[in-house]
Short mmCIF file of C-alpha atoms in Angstrom, two decimals:
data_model
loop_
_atom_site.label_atom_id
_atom_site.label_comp_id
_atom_site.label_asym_id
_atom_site.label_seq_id
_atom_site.Cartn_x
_atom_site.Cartn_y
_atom_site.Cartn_z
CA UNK A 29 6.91 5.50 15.95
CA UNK A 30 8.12 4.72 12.35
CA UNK A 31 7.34 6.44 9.87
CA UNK A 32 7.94 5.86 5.98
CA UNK A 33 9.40 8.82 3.93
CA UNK A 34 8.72 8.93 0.60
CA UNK A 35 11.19 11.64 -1.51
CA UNK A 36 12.09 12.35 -5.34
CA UNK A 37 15.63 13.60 -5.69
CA UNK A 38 18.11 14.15 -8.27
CA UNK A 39 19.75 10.62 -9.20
CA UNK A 40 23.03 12.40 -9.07
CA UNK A 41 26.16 11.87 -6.26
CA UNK A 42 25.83 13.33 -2.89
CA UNK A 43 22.01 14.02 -2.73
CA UNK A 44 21.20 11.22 -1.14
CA UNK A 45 23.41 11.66 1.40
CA UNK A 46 22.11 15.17 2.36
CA UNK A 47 18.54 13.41 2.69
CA UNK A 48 20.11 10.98 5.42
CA UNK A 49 21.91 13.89 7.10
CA UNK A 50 18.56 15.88 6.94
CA UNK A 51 16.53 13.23 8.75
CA UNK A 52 19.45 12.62 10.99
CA UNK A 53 19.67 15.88 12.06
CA UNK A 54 15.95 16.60 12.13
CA UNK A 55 15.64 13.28 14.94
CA UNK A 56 14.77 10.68 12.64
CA UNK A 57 16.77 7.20 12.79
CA UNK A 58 17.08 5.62 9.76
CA UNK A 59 16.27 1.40 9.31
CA UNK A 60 15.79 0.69 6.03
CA UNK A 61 16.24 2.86 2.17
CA UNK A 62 14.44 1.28 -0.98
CA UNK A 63 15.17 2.74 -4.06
CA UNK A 64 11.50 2.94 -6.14
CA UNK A 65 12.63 4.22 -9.08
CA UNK A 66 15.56 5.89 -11.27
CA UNK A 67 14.88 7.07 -14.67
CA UNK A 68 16.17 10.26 -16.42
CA UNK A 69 18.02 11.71 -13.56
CA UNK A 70 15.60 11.29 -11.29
CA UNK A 71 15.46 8.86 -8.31
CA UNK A 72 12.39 8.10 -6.05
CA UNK A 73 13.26 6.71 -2.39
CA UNK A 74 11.07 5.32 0.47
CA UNK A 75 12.81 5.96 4.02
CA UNK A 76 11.20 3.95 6.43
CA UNK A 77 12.82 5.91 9.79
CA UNK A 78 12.46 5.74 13.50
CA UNK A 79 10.18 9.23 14.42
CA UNK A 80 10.39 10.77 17.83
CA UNK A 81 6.53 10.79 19.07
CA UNK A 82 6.76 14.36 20.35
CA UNK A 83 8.50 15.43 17.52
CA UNK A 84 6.73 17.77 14.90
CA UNK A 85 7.03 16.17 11.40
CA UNK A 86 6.90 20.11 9.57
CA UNK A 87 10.86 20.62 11.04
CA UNK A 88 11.56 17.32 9.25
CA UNK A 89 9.51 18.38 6.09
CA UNK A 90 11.44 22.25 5.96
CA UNK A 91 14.27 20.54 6.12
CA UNK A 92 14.01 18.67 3.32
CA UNK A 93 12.28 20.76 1.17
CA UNK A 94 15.45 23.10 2.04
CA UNK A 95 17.79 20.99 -0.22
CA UNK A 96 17.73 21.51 -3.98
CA UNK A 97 15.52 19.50 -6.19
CA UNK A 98 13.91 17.10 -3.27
CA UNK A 99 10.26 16.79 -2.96
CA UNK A 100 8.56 14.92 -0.54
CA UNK A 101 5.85 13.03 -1.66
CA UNK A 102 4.66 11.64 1.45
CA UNK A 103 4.83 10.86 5.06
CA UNK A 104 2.76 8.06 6.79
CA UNK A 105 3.03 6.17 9.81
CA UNK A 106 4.19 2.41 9.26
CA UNK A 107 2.60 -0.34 10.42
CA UNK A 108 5.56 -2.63 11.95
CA UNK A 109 9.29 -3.56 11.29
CA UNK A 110 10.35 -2.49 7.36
CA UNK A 111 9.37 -5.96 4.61
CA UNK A 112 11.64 -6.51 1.95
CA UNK A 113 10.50 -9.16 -1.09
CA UNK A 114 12.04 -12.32 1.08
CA UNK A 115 8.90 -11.69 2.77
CA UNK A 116 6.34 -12.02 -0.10
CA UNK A 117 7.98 -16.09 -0.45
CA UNK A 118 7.49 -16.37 3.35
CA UNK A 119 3.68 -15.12 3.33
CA UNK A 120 3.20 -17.78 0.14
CA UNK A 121 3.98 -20.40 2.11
CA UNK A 122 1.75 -19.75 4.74
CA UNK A 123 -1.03 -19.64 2.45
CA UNK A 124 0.70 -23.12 0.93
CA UNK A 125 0.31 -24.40 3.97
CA UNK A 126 -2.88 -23.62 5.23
CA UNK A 127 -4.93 -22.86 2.11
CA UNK A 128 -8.74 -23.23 4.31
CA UNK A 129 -7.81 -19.58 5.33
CA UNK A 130 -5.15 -18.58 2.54
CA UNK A 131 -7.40 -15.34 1.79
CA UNK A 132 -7.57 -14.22 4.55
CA UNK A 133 -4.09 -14.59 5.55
CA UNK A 134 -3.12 -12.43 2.43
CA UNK A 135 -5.51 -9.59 2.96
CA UNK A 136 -4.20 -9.87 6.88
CA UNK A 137 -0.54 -9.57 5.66
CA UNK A 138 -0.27 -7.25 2.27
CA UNK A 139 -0.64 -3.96 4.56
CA UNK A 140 2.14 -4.55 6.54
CA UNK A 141 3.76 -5.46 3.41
CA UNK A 142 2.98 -2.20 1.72
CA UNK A 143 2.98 0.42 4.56
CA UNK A 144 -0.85 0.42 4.13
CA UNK A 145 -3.58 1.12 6.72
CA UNK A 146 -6.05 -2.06 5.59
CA UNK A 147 -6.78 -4.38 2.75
CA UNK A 148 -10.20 -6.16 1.54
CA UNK A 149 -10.60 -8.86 -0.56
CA UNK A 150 -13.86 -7.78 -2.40
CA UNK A 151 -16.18 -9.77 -4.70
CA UNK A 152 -17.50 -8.44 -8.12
CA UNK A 153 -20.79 -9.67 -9.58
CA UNK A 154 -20.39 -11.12 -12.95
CA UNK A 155 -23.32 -8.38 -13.93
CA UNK A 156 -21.34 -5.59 -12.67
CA UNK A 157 -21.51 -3.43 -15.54
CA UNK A 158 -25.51 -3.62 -15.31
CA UNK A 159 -25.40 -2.25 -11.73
CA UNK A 160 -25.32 1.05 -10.58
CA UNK A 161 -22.11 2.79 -7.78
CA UNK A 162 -18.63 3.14 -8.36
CA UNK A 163 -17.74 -0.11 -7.03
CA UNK A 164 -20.31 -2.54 -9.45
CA UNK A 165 -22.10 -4.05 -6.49
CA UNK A 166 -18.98 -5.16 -4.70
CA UNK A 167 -19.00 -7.25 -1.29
CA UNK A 168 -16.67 -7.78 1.30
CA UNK A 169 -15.58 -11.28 1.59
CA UNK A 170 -12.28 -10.76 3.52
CA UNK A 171 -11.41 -7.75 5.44
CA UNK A 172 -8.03 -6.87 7.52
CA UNK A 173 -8.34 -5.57 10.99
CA UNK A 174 -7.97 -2.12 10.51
CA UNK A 175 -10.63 -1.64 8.00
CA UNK A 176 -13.22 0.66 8.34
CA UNK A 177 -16.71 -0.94 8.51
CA UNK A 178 -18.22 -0.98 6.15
CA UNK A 179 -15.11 -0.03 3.87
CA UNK A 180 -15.33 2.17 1.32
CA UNK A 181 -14.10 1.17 -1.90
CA UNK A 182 -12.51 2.49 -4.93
CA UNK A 183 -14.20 2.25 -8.32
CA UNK A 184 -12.29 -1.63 -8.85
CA UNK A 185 -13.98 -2.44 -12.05
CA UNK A 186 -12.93 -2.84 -14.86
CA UNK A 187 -10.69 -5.03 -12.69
CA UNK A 188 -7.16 -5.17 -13.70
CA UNK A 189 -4.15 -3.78 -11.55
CA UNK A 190 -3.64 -0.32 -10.92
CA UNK A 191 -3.15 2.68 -8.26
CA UNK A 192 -6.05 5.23 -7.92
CA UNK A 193 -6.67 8.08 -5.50
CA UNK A 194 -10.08 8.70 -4.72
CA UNK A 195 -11.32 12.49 -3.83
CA UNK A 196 -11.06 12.49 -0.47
CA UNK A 197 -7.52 11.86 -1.00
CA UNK A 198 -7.53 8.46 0.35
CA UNK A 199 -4.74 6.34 -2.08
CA UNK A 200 -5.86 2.94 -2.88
CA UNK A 201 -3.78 -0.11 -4.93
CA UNK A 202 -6.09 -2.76 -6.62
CA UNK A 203 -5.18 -6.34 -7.68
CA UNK A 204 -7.71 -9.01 -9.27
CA UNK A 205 -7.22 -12.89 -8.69
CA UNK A 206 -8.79 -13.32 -12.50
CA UNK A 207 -11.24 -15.86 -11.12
CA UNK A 208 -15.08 -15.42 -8.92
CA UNK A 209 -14.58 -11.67 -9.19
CA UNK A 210 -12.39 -11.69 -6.55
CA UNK A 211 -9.83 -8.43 -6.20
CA UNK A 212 -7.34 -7.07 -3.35
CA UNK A 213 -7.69 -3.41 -2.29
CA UNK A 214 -5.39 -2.48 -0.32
CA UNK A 215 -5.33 1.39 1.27
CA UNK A 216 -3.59 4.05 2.60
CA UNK A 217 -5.98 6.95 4.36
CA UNK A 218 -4.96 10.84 5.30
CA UNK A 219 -4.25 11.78 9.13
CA UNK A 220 -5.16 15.12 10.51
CA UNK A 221 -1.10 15.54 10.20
CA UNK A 222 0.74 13.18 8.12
CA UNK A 223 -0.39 12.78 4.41
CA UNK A 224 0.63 9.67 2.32
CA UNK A 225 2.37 8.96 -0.89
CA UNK A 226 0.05 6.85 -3.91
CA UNK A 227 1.03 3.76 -4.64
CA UNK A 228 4.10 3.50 -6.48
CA UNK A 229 3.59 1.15 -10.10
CA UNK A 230 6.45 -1.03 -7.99
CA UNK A 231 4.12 -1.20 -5.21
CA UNK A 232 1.11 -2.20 -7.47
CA UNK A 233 3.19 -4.46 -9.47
CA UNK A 234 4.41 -6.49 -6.11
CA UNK A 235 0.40 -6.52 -4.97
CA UNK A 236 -0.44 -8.07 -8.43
CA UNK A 237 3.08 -11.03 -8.45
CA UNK A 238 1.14 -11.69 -4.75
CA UNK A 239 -2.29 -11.98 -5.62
CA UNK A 240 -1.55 -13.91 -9.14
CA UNK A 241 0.84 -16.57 -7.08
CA UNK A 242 -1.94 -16.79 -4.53
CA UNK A 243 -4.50 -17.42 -7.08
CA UNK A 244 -2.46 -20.43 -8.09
CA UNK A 245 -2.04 -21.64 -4.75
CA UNK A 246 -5.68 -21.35 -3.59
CA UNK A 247 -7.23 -22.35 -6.83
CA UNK A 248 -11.10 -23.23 -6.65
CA UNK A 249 -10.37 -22.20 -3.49
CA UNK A 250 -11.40 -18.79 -4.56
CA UNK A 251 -14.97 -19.75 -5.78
CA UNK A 252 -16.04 -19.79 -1.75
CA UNK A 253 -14.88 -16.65 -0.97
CA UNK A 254 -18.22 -14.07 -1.00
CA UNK A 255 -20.24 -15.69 1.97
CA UNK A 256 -22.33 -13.78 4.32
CA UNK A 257 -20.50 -10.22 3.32
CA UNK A 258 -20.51 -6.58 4.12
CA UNK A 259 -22.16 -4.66 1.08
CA UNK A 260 -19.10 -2.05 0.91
CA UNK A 261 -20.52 1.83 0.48
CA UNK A 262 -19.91 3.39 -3.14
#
């Protein structure tokens, strides 16, 4: 299966190396490195690697917790081949192309995009702030196959773009159009073994370039989405 790899390590020469000889050695196969982050000495890496199925992921976690200065900050199973940006451009044009189902083609794609388990496109009530649960009321208008049903959603309002990690230590990323109340969620849940990483402000920041562009695209597109929904559970 593949599995994404999240680690912080020193930015300094020869770490990353022993990371890549660690998941070598520990049975992992490595397809694809992306470099999250590097400020003050400091480096945060997603390895998206090749995982034996009968393979216990705690050797591969004591191994590299074993090297100096690496922590692992997750480990979640990935949901087809490794994305890189040239994607996002492909996925636009689909929704170009065929804008009658352009939402739904962008909550179907983003969590293969993001390593994520599912994504909904929920709808805010303009009177949210009147109405009582975490979520303001929200509805379902849009919801990716894997989603739970009924999902249940983050606190999204005030809507603007952020990561947030709810208490049953499900991680969540959040992304509003900016028109008809309409926001992404996209989420990443716990397994009884492997335990993810949050959303990364790269992560969030590619969700919101995504749903902005699509939001030009579809235009009053948008206002339809909201039909005959799924009241999502607070």
């Amino acid at each position: 299966m593949l599995l994404r790899v999240r680690v912080t390590l020193p930015d300094r020469p020869g770490t990353l190396g022993q990371v890549a000889r660690t998941l070598g050695v520990s049975g992992a196969d490595i397809v694809q490195v992306v470099v999250l982050e590097r400020l003050g000495g400091r480096a945060v890496d997603d390895f998206t690697v090749v995982w034996p199925g009968a393979a216990r992921v705690e050797r591969l976690l004591a191994g590299l917790a074993a090297i100096p200065g690496v922590r692992v900050d997750g480990v979640w199973r990935a949901i087809g081949a490794p994305t890189t940006t040239g994607q996002d451009a492909e996925l636009l044009a689909q929704i170009a192309g065929n804008p009658v189902d352009g939402v739904a083609t962008l909550v179907d794609a983003v969590p293969g995009l993001l390593a994520a388990d599912w994504a909904v496109a929920a709808v805010v009530p303009v009177d949210w702030a009147s109405r009582t649960g975490a979520t303001g009321g929200a509805t379902v208008g849009h919801a990716s196959w894997r989603a739970p049903v009924p999902p249940r959603l983050p606190e999204v309002t005030p809507l603007r773009a952020r990561a947030m990690t709810a208490p049953d230590g499900g991680h969540f990323a959040v992304a509003p159009f900016g028109r008809a109340g309409l926001v992404l969620v996209v989420a990443r849940g716990h397994g009884e073994t492997l335990a993810p990483a949050a959303f990364h402000s790269t992560e969030v920041d590619r969700l919101a370039q995504l749903v902005r562009a699509s939001a030009v695209i579809l235009g009053d597109r948008l206002d339809l989405v909201g039909g005959p929904s799924v009241t999502a559970n607070p």
